[in-house]
Tab-separated table of C-alpha atoms in Angstrom:
chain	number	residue	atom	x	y	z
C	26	UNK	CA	94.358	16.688	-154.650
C	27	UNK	CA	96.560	19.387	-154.852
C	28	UNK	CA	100.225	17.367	-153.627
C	29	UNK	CA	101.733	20.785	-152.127
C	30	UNK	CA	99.123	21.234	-149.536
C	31	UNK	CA	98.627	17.513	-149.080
C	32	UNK	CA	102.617	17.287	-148.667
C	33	UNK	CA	102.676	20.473	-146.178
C	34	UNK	CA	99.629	19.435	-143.936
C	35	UNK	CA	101.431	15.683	-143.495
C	36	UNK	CA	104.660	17.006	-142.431
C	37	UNK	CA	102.820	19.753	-139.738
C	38	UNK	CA	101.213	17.078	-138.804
C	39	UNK	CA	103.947	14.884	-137.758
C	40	UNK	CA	106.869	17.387	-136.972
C	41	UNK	CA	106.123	17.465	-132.547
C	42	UNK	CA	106.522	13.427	-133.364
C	43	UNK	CA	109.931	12.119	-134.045
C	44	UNK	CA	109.200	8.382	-134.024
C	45	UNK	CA	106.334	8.649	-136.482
C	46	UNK	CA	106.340	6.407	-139.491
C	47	UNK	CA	106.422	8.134	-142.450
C	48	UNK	CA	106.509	5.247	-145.217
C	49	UNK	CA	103.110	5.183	-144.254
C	50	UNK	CA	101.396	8.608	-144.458
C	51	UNK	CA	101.756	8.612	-148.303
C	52	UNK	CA	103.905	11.921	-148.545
C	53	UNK	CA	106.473	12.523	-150.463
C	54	UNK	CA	110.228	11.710	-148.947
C	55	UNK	CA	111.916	15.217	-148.741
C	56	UNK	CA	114.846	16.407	-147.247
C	57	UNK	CA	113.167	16.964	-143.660
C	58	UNK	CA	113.914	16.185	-140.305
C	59	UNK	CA	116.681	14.501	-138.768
C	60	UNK	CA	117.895	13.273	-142.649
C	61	UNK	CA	118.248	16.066	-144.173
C	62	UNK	CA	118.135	20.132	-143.725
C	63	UNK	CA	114.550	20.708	-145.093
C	64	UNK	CA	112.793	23.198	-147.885
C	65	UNK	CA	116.298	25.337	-148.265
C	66	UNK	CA	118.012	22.803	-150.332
C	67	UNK	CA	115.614	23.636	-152.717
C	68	UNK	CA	117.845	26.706	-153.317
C	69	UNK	CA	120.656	24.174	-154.802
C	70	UNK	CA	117.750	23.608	-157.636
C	71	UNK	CA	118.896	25.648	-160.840
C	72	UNK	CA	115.565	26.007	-161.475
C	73	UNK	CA	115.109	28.700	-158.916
C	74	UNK	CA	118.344	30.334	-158.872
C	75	UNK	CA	119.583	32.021	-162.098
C	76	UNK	CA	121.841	29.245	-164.234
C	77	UNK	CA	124.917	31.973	-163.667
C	78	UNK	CA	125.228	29.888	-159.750
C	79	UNK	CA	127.094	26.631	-160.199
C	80	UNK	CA	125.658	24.237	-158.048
C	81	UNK	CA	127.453	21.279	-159.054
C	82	UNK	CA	129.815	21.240	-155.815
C	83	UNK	CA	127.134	22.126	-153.542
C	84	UNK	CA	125.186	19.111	-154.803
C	85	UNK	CA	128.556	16.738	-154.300
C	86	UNK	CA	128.963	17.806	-150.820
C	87	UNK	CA	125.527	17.319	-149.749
C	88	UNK	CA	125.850	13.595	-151.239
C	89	UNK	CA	128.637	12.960	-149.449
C	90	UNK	CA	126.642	14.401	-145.962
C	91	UNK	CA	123.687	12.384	-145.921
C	92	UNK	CA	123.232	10.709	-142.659
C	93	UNK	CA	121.608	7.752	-143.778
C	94	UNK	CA	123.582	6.011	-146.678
C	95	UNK	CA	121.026	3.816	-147.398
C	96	UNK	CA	117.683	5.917	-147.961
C	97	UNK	CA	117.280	6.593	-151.171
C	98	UNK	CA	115.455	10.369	-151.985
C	99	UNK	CA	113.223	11.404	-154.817
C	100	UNK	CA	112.898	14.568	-154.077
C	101	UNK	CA	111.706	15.664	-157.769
C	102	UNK	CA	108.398	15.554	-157.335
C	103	UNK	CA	107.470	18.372	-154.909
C	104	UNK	CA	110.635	20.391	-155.873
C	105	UNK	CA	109.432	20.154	-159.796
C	106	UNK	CA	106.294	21.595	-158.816
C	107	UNK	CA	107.640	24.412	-157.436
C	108	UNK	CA	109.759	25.220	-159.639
C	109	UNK	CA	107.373	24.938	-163.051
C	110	UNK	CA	104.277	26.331	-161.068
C	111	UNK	CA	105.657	28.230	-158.430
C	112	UNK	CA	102.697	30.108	-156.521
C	113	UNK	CA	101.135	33.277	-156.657
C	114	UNK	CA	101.441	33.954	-153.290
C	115	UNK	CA	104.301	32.932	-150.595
C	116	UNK	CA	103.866	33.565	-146.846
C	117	UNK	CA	106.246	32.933	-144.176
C	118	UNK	CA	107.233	33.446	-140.497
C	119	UNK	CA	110.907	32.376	-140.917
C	120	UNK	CA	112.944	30.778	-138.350
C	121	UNK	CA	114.905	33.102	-136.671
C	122	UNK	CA	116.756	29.761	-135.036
C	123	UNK	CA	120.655	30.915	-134.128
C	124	UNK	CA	123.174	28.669	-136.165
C	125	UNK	CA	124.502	26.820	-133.234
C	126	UNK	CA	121.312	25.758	-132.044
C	127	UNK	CA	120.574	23.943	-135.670
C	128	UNK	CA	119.539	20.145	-135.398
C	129	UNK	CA	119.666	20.873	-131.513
C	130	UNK	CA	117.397	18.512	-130.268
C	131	UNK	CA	119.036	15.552	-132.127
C	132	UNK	CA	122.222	13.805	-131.082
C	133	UNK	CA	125.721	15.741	-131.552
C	134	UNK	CA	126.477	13.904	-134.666
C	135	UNK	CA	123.221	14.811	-136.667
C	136	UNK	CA	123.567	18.520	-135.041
C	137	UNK	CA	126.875	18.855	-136.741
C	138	UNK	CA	126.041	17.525	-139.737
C	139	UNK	CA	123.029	19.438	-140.348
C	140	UNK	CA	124.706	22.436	-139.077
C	141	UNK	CA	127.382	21.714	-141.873
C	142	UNK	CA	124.878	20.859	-144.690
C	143	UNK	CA	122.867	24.423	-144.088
C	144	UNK	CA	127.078	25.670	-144.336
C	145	UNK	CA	127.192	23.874	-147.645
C	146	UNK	CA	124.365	25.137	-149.258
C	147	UNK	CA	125.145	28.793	-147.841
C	148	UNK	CA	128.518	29.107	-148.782
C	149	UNK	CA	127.475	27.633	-152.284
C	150	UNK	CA	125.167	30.204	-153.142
C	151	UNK	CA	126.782	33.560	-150.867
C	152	UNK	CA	129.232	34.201	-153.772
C	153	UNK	CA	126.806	35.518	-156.019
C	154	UNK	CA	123.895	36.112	-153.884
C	155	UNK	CA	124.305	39.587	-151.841
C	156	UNK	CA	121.525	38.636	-149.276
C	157	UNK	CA	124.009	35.914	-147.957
C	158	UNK	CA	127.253	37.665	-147.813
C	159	UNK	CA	126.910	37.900	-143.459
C	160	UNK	CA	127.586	36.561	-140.715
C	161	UNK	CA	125.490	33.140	-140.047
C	162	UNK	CA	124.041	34.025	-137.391
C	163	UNK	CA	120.255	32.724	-138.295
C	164	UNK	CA	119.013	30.471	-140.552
C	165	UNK	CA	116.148	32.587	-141.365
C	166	UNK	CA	117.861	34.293	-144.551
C	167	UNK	CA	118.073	30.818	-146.345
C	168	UNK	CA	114.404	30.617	-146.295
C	169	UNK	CA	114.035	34.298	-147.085
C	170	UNK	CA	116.293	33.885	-150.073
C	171	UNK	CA	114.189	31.384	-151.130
C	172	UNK	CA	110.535	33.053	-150.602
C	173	UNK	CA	112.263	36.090	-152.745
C	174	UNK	CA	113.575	34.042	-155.528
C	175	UNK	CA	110.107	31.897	-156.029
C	176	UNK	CA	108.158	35.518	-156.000
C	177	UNK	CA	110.325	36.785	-158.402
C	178	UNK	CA	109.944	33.472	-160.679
C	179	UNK	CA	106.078	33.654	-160.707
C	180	UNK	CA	105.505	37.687	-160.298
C	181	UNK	CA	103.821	36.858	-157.062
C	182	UNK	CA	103.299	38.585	-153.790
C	183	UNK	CA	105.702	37.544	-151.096
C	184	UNK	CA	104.229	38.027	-147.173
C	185	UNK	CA	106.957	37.941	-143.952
C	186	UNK	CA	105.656	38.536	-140.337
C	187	UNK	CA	109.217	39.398	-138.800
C	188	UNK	CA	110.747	41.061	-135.374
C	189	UNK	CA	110.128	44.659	-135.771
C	190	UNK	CA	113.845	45.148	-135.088
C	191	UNK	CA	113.961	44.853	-138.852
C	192	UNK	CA	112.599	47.948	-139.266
C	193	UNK	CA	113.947	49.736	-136.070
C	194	UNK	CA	117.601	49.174	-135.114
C	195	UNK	CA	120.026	50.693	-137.198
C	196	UNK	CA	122.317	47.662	-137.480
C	197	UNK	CA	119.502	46.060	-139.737
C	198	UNK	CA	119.712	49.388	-142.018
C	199	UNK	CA	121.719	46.796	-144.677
C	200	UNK	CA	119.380	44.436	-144.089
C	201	UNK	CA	116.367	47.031	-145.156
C	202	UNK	CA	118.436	48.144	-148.013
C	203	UNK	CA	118.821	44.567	-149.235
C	204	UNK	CA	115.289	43.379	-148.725
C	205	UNK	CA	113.814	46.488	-150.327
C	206	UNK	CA	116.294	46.239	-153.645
C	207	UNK	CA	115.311	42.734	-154.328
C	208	UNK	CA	111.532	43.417	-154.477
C	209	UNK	CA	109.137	46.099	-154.404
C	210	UNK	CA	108.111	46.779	-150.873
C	211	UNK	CA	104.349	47.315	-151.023
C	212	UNK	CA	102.982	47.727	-147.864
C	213	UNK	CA	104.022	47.468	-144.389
C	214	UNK	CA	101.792	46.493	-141.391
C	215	UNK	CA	102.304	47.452	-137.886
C	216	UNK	CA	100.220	47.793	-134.615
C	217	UNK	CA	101.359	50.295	-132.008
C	218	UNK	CA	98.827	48.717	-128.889
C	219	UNK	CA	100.794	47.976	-125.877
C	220	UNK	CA	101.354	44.520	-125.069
C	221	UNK	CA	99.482	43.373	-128.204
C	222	UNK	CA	102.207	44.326	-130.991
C	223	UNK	CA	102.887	40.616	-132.383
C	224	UNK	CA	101.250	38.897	-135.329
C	225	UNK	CA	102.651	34.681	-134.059
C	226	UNK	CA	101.530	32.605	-131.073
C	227	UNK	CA	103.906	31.926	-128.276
C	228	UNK	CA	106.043	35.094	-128.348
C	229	UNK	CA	106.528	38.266	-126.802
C	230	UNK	CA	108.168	40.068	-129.297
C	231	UNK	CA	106.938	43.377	-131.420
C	232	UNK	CA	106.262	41.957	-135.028
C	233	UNK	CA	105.416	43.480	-138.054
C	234	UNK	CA	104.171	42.195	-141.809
C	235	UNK	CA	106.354	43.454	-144.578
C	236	UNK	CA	104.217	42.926	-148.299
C	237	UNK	CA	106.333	42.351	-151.334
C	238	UNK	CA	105.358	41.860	-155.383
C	239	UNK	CA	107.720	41.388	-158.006
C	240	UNK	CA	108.789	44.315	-159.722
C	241	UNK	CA	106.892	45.772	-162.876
C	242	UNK	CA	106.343	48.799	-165.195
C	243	UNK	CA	103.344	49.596	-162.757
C	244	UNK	CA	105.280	49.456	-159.156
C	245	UNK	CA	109.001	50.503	-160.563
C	246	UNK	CA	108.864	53.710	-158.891
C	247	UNK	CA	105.869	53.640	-156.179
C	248	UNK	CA	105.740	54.542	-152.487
C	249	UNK	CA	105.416	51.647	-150.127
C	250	UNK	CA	102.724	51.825	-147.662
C	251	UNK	CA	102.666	52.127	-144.160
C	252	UNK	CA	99.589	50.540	-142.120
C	253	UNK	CA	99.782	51.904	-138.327
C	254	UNK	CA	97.302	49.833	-136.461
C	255	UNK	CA	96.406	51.184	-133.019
C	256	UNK	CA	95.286	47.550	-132.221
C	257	UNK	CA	94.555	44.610	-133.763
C	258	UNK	CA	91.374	43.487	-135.765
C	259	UNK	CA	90.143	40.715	-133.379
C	260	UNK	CA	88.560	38.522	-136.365
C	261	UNK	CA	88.903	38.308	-139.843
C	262	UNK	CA	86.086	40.306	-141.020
C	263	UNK	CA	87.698	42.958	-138.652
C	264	UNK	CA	90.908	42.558	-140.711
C	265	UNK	CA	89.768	42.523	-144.063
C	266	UNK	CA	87.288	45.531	-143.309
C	267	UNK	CA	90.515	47.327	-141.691
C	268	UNK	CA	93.202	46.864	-144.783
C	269	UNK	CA	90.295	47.739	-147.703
C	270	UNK	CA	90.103	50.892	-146.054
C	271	UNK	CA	93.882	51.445	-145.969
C	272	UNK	CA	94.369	50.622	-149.258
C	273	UNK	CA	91.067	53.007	-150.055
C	274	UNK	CA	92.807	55.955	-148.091
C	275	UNK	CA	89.592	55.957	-146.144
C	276	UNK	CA	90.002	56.193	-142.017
C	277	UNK	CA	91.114	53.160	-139.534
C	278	UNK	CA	91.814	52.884	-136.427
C	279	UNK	CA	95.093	53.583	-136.765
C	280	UNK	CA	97.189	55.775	-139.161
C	281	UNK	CA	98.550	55.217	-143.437
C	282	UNK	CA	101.399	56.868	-144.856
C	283	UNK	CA	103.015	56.612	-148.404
C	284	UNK	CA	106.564	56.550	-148.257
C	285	UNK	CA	109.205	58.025	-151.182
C	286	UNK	CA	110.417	54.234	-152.735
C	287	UNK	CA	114.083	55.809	-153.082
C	288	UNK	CA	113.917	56.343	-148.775
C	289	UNK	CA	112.873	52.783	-148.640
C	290	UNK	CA	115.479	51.211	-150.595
C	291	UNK	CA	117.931	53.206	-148.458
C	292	UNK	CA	116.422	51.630	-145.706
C	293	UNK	CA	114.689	54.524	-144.039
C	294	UNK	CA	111.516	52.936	-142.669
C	295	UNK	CA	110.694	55.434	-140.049
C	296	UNK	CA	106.969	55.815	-140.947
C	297	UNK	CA	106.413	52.118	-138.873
C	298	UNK	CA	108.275	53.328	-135.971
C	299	UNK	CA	105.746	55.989	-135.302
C	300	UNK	CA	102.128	56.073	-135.183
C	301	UNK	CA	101.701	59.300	-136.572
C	302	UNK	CA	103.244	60.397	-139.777
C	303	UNK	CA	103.708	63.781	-137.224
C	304	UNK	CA	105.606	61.702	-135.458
C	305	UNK	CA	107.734	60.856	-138.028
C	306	UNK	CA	108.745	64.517	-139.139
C	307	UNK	CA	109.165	65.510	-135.804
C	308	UNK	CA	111.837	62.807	-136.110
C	309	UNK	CA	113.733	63.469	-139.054
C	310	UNK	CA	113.550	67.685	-137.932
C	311	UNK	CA	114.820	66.588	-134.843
C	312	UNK	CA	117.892	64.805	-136.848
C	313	UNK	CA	118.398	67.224	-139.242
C	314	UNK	CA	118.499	70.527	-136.539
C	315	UNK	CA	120.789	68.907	-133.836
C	316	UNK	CA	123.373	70.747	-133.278
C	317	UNK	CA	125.749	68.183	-132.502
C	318	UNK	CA	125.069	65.861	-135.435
C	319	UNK	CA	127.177	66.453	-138.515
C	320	UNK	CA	124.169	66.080	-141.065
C	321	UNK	CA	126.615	66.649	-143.679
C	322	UNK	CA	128.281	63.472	-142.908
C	323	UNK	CA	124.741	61.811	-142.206
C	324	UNK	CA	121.166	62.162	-143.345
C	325	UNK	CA	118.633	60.025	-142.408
C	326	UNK	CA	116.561	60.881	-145.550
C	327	UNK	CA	119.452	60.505	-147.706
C	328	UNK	CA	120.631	57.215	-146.164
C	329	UNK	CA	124.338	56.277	-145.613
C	330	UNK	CA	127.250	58.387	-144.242
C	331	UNK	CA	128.010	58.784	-139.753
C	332	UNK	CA	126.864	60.514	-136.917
C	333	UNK	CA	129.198	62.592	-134.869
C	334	UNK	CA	127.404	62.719	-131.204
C	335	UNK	CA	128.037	65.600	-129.105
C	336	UNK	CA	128.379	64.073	-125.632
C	337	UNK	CA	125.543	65.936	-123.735
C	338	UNK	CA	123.400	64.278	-126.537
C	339	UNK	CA	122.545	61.436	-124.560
């Protein structure tokens, strides 16, 4: 029995049901739930982050914030595993819950305190760790911090379905910069079909799926591709048939671009805004010849820099 899945399908199981028992499913007592914060304090483990973080304080805190003096937590077990096998391939929708509404649907007390556990562990790490060094406004860059770091241990492939706003609004530009710096962004997937645009049940929102591997010798220096779909596959052999061909160059129903990896890490990902790589030039021609922007203050190519908007622009 492999204990990771065994561990993960008990706790889906069980999370709608907060009076359920679990001294008798046979899982492994983690930090979940109302006790304790959940997978992120697995990012207090030295064995994921470098040995440069010192954890030590992080570690006292969060013993003196555990709600229930008297449970006692092994939590080696899982978190070992992890750590000395950690997997090939990671793939996560992470919670894009707002910091004040952590813990919401417990009483005030455990809402503060698990609000100022997730604090703990942020502010421990943030020092040294670039991705954190925000505003906590989510709690979804804990758990992408920790899906980067476990890919980079084990060389694997890490898979996000996020908002497409990531790859969009211009205030996220940092947030591009950062996520494209830490790994090598392979492949990006998009689909352009009104009112079908998003890849998780129960939401409204436009989603992509952003494709990372650790970086190598081979991928140092290679574009990141861009898979337009003009709708989705509507079964899996649809979907596997659909991304061989991408990755074969051969034609989809929908559109692939390679993109220049130094653009990318600047955090121009224009190529999944736009359908059509035509599209896309239009774009940055568009940018480049306006009369009223100062491109030699700002490039969109060339990343960084201001734009100085004539007022008719609008």
């Amino acid at each position: 029995i492999n204990p990771v899945s065994l561990q993960l399908a008990g706790c889906q199981l069980t999370l709608g049901d907060l009076s359920a028992d679990y001294d008798k499913l046979n899982l492994n007592l983690m930090e979940y739930g109302a006790e304790k914060t959940g997978s992120v304090e697995l990012l207090t483990d030295l064995g994921i982050l470098p040995p440069k973080q010192n954890m030590l304080d992080v570690r006292v805190s969060q013993s003196n914030l555990i709600l229930d003096q008297n449970l006692v937590i092994d939590r080696s077990y899982l978190g070992d595993d992890l750590i000395n096998r950690p997997p090939k391939f990671i793939l996560m929708n992470p919670p894009f819950t707002p910091w004040r509404d952590v813990g919401i649907k417990f009483n005030e007390e455990i809402h503060k305190k698990l609000r100022k556990r997730l604090s703990v562990i942020w502010d421990g790490i943030a020092e040294n760790e670039p991705y954190l060094q925000s505003k906590k406004s989510t709690i979804g860059l804990l758990f992408e911090l920790l899906g980067l770091k476990l890919a980079e241990k084990s060389k694997g492939v890490f898979g996000m379905v996020m908002p497409s706003t990531i790859i969009t609004a211009e205030n996220n530009r940092a947030s591009r910069m950062l996520l494209a710096n830490q790994l090598h962004l392979d492949t990006i997937i998009t689909c352009h079909h009104p009112n079908s645009f998003n890849m998780s049940w129960n939401t409204n929102i436009n989603e992509c799926l952003l494709i990372f591997s650790a970086f190598s010798e081979q991928n140092q220096n290679s574009p990141t591709r861009f898979i337009n779909l003009y709708r989705f596959p509507s079964n899996l052999e649809e979907a596997t048939g659909a991304i061989a061909k991408a990755f074969k160059g051969e034609q989809i129903n929908g559109s692939v671009e390679l993109w220049d990896y130094q653009l990318v890490r600047k955090g121009d990902w224009t190529p999944a805004v736009f359908p059509e790589i035509k599209m896309v030039q239009k774009f940055h021609e568009a940018i480049n010849n306006n009369k009223h922007l100062r491109t030699d203050l700002f490039n969109i190519s060339g990343g960084g820099g201001e734009w100085l908007v004539g007022r008719f622009d609008t």
